[in-house]
Coordinates of N, CA and C in Angstrom, one line a residue:
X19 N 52.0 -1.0 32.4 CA 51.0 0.0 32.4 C 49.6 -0.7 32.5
X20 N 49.5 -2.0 31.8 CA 48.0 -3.0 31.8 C 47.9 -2.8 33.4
X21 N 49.4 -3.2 34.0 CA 48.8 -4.1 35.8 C 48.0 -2.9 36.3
X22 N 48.8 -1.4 36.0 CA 48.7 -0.3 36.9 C 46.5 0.0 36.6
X23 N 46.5 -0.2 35.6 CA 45.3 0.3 35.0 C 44.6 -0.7 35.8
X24 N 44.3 -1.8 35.6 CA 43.9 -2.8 36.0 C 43.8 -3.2 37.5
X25 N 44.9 -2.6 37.9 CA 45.0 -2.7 39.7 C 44.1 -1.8 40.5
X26 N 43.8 -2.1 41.5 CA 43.1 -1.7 42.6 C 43.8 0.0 43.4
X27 N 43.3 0.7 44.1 CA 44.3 2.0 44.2 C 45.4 1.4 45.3
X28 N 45.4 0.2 46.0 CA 46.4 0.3 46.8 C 47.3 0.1 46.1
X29 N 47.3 -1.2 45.2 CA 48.0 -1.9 44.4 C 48.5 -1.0 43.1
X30 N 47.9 -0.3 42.9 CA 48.4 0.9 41.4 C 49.6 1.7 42.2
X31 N 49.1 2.2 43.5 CA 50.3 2.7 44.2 C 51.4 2.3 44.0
X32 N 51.8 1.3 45.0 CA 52.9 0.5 44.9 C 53.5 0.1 43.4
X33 N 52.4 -0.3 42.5 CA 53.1 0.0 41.0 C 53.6 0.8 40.6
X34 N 52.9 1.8 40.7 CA 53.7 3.3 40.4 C 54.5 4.0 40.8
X35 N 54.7 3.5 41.9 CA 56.2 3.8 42.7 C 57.5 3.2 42.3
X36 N 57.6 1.7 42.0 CA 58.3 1.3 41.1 C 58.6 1.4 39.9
X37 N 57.4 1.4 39.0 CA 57.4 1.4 37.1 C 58.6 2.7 36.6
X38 N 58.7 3.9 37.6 CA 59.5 4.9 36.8 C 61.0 3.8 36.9
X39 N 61.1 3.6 38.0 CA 62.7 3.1 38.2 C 63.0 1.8 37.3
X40 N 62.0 1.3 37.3 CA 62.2 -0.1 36.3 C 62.4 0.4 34.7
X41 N 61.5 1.0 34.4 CA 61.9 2.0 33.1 C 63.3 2.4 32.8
X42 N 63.4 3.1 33.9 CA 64.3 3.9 34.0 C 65.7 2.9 33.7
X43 N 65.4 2.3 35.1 CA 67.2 1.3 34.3 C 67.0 0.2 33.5
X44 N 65.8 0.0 32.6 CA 65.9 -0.7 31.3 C 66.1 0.0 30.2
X45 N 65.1 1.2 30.3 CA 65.1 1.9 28.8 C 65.7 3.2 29.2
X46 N 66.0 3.9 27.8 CA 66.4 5.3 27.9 C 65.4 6.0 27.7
X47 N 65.1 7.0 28.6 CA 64.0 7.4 29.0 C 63.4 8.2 27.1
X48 N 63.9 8.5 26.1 CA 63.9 8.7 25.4 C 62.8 7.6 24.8
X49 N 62.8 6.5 25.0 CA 61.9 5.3 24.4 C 60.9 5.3 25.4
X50 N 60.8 5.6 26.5 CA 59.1 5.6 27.0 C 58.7 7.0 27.8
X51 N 59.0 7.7 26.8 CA 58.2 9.2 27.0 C 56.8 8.9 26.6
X52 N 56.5 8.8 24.9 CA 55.8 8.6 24.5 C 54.7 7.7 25.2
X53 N 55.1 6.5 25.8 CA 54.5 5.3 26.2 C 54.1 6.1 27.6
X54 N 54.1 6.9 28.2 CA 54.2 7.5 29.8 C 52.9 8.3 29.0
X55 N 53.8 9.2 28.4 CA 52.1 10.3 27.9 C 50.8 9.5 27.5
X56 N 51.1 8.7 26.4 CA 49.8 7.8 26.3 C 49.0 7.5 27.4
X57 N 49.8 6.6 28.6 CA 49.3 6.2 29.2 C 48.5 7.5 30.1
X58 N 49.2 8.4 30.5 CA 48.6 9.7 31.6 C 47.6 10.5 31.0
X59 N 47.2 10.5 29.5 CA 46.1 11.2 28.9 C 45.1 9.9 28.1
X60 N 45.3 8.6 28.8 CA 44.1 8.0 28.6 C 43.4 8.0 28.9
X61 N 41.6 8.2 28.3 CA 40.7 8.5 28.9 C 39.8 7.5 29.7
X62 N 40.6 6.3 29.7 CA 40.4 5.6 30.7 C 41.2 4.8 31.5
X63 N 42.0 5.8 31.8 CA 43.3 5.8 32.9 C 42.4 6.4 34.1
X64 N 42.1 5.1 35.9 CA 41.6 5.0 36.3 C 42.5 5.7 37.5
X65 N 43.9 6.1 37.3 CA 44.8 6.5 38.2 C 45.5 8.0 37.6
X66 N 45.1 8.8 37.5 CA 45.6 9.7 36.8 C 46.7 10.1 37.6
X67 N 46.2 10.7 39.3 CA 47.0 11.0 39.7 C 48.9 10.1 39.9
X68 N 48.5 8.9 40.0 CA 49.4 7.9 40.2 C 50.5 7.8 38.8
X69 N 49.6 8.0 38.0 CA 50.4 8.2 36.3 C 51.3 9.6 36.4
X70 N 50.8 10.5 36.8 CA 51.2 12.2 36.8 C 52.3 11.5 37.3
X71 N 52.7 11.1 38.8 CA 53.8 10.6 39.5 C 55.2 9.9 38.7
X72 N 54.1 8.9 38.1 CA 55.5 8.4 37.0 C 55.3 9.0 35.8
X73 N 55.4 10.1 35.4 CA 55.2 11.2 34.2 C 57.0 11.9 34.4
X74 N 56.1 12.5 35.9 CA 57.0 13.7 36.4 C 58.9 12.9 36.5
X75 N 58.7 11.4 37.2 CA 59.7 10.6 37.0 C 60.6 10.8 36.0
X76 N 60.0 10.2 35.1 CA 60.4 10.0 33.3 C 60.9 11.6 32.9
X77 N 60.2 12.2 33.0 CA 60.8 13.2 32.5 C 61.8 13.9 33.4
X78 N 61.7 13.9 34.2 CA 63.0 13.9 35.1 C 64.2 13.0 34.9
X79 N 64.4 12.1 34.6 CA 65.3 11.3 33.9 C 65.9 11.4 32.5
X80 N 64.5 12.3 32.1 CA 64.9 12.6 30.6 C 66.0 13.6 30.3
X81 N 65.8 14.6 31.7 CA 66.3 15.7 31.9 C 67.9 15.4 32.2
X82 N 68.1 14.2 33.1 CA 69.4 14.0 33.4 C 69.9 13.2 32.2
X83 N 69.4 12.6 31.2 CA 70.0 12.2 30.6 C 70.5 13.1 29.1
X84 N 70.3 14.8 29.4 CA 70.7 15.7 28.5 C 69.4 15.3 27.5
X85 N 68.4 15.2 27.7 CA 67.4 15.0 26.6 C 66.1 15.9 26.7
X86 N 66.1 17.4 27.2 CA 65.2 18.1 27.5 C 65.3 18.6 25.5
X87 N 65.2 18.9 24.9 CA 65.0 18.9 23.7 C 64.1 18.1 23.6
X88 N 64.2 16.6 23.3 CA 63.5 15.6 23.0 C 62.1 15.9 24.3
X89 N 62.1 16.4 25.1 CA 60.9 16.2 26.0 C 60.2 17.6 25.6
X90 N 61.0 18.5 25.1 CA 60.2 19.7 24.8 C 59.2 19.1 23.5
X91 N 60.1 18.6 22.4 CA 59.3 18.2 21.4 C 58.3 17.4 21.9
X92 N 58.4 16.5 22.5 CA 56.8 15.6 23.3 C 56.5 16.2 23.5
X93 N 56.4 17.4 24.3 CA 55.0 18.1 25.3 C 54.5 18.7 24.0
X94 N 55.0 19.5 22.9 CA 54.3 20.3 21.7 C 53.4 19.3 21.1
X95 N 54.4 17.9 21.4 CA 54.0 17.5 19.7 C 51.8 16.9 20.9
X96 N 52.4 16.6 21.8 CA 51.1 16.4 22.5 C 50.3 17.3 23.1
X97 N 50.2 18.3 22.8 CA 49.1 19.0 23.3 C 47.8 19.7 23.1
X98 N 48.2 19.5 21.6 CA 46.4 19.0 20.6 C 45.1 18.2 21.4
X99 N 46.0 17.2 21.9 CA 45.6 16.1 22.6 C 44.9 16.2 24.0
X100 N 45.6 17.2 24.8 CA 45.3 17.4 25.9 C 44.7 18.8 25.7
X101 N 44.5 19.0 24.7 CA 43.9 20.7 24.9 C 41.8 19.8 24.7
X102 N 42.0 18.7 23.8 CA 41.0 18.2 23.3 C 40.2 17.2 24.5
X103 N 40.5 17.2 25.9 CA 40.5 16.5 26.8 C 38.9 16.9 27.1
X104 N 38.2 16.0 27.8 CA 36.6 16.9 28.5 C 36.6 16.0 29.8
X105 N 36.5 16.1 30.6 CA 35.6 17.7 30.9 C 37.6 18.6 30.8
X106 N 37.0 20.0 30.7 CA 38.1 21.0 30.7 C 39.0 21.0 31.4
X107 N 37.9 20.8 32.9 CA 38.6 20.8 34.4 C 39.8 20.0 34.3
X108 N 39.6 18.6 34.0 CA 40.4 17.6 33.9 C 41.8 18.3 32.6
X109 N 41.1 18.2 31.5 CA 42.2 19.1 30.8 C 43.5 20.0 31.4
X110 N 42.6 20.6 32.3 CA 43.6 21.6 32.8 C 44.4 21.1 34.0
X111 N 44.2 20.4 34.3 CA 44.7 19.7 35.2 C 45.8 19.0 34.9
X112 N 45.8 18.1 33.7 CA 46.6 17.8 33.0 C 47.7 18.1 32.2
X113 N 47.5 18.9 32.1 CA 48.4 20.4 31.1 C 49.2 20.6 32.4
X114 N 48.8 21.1 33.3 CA 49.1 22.0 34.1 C 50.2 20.6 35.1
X115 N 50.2 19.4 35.0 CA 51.0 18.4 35.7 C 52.0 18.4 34.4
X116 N 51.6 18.4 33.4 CA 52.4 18.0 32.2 C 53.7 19.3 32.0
X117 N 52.9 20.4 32.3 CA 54.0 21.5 32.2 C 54.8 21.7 33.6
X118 N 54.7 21.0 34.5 CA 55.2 21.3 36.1 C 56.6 20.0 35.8
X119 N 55.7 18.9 35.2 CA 56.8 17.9 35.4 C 57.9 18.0 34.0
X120 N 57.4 18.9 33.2 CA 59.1 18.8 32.2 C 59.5 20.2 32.4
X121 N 58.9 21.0 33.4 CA 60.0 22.4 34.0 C 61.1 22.1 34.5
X122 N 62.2 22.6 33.9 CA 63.6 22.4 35.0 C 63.0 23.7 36.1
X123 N 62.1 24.5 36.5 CA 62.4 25.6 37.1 C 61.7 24.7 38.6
X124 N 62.6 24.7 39.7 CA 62.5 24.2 41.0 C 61.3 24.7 42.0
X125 N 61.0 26.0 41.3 CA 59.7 26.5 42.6 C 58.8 26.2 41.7
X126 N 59.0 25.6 40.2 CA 57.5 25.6 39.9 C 57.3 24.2 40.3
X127 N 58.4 23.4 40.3 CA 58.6 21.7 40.5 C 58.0 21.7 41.5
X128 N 58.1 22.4 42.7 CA 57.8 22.3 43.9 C 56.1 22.5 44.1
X129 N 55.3 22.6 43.3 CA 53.4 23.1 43.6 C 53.3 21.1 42.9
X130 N 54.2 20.4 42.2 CA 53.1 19.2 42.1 C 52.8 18.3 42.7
X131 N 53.6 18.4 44.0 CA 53.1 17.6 45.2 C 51.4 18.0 45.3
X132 N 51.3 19.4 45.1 CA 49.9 20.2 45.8 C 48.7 19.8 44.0
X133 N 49.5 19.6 43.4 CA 48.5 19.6 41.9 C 48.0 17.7 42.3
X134 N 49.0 17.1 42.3 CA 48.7 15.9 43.2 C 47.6 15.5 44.0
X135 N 48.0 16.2 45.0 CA 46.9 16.6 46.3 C 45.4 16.4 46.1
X136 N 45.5 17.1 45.6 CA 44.0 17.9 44.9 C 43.3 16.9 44.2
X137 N 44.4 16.0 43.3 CA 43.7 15.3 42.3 C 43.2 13.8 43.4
X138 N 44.2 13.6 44.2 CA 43.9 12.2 45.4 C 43.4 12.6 46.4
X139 N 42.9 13.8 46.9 CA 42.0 14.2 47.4 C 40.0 14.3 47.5
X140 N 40.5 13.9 45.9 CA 39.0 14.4 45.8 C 38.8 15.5 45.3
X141 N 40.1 16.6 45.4 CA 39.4 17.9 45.1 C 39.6 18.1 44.0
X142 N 39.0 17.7 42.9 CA 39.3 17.6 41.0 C 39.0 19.1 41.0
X143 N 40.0 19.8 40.2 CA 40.7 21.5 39.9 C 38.9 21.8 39.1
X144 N 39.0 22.8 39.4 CA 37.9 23.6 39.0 C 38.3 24.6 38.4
X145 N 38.0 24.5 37.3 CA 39.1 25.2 36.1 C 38.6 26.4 36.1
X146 N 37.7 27.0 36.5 CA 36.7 28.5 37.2 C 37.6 28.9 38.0
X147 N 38.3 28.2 39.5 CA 38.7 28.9 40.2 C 39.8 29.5 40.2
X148 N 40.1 31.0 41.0 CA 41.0 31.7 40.5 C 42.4 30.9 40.4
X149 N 42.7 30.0 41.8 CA 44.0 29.7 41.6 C 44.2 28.4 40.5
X150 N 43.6 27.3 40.4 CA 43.8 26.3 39.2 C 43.8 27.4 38.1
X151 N 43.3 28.5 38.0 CA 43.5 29.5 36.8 C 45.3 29.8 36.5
X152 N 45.1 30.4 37.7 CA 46.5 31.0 37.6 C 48.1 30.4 37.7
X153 N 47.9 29.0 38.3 CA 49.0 27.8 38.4 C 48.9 27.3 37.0
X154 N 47.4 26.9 36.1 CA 48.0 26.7 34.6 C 49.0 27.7 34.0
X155 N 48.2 28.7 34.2 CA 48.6 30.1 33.0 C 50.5 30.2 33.5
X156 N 50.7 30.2 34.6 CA 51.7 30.4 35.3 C 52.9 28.9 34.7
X157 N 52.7 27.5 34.9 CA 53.1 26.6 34.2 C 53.3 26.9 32.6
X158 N 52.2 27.3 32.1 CA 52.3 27.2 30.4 C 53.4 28.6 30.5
X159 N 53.1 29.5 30.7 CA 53.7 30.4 30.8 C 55.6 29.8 30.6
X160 N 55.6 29.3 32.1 CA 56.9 29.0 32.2 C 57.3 28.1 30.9
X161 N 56.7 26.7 30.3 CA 57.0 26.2 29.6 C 57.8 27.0 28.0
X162 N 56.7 27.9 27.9 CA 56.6 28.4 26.7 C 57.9 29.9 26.8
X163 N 58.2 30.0 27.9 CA 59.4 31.0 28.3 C 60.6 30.3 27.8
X164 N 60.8 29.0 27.7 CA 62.0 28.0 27.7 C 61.9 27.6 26.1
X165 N 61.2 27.7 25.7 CA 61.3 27.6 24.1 C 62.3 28.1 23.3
X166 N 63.1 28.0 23.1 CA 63.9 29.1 22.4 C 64.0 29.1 20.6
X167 N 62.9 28.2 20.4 CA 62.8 28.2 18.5 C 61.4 28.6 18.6
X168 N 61.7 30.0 17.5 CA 60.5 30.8 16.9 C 59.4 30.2 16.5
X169 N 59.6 28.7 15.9 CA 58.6 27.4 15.0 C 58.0 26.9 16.5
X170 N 58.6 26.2 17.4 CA 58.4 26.1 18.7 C 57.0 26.9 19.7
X171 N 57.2 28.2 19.2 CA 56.8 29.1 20.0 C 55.2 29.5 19.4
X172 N 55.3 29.5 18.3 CA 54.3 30.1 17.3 C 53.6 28.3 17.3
X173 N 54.2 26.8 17.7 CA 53.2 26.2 17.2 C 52.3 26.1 18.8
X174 N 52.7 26.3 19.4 CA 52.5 26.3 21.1 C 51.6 27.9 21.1
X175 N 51.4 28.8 20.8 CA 50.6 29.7 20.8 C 49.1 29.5 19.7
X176 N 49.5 28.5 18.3 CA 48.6 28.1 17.5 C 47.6 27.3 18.0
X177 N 48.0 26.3 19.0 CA 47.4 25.1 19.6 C 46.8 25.9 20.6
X178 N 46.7 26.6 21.7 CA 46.3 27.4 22.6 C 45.0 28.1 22.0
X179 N 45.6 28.9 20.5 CA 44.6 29.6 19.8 C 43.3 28.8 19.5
X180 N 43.5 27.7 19.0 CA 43.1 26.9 18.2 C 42.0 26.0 19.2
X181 N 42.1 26.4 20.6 CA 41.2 25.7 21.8 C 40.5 26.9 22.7
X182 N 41.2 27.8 22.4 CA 40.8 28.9 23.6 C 39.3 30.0 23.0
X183 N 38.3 29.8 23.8 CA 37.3 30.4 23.7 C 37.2 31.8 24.5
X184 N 36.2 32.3 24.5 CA 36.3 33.9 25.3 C 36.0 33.1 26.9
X185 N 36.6 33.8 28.0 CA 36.8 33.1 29.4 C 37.0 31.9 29.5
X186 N 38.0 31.3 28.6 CA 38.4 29.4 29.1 C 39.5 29.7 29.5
X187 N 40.3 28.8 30.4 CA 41.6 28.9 30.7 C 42.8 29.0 29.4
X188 N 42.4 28.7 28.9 CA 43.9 28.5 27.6 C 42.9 30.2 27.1
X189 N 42.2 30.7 27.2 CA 42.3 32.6 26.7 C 43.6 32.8 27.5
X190 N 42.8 32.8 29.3 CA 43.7 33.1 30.0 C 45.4 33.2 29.9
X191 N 45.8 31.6 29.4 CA 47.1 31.4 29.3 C 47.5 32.6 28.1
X192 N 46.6 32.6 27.0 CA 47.5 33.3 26.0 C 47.2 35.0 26.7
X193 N 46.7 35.3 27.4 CA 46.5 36.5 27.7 C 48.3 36.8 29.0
X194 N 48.6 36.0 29.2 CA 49.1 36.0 30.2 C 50.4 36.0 29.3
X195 N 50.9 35.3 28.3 CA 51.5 35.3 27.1 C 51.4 36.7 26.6
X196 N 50.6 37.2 26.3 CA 51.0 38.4 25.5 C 51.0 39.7 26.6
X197 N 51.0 39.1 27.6 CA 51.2 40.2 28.6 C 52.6 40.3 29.2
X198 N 53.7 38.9 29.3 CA 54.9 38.4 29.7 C 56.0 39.0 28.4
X199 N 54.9 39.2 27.0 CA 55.7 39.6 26.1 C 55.9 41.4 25.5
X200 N 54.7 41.5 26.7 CA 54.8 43.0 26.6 C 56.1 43.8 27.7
X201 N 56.3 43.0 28.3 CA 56.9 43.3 29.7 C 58.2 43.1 29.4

């Protein structure tokens, strides 16, 4: 993770195209969840987008190795963390890769190529605009659908509560929440 940080964007590339696989067939992805999230919500992680990439990896591996349990508890137990992120924009950005890449659901898997985009583009999510609005709310949404413990559900609505001001995106998310729960 030092090289990737440390490397240049051509060179972080090509690192980061490898690092999930090398992971992968040394450790059980179970031992570098943690070490992946550190690295993709550090605030001076100079490749965010390139980290998302090997995020989405790992937890995808985690998934084949019957360990979505264990990856649900990571995303809860970290999202204090990322709710605490500044600027917001970025926050949400982050949330919103974090919740796409431990979805088993395939059309939502399918927008992180475009959450990507955006970020190695240049075009950093503008947490105002309607659609970065609506792809969080829609991700947390999904995440928090797949919960299936009440403790789970209530501490993932606490954490939301506990950051969301009147018009920030995490109101939004929990508005979208108690609207998914009225339905």
């Amino acid at each position: 993770f030092d090289c990737v940080r440390r490397a240049g964007p051509p060179e972080a590339e090509l690192l980061s195209e490898i690092l999930p696989q090398v992971l992968i067939d040394f450790f059980p992805a179970s031992d570098v969840v943690n070490r992946v999230i550190s690295e993709f919500i550090s605030p001076g992680q100079p490749h965010p987008a390139l980290l998302a990439g090997v995020l989405r990896q790992i937890f995808r591996a985690a998934v084949a190795q019957d360990q979505q349990g264990m990856l649900t508890e990571w995303v809860l137990v970290s999202l204090p963390n990322f709710t605490r992120r500044a600027p917001l924009s970025h926050s949400i950005w982050c949330l919103s890769c974090f919740f796409i890449a431990a979805s088993p659901n395939p059309s939502l898997q399918a927008m992180f190529p475009h959450l990507l985009y955006r970020s190695s583009s240049g075009q950093t999510l503008n947490c105002t605009a309607h659609e970065d609005r609506r792809l969080f709310c829609l991700a947390g949404a999904d995440f928090f659908i797949g919960l299936t413990d009440a403790k789970q559900r209530a501490k993932f609505i606490q954490t939301f509560e506990s950051a969301a001001e009147p018009g920030n995106p995490y109101s939004d998310l929990l508005a979208t929440l108690e609207h998914k729960q009225e339905t």
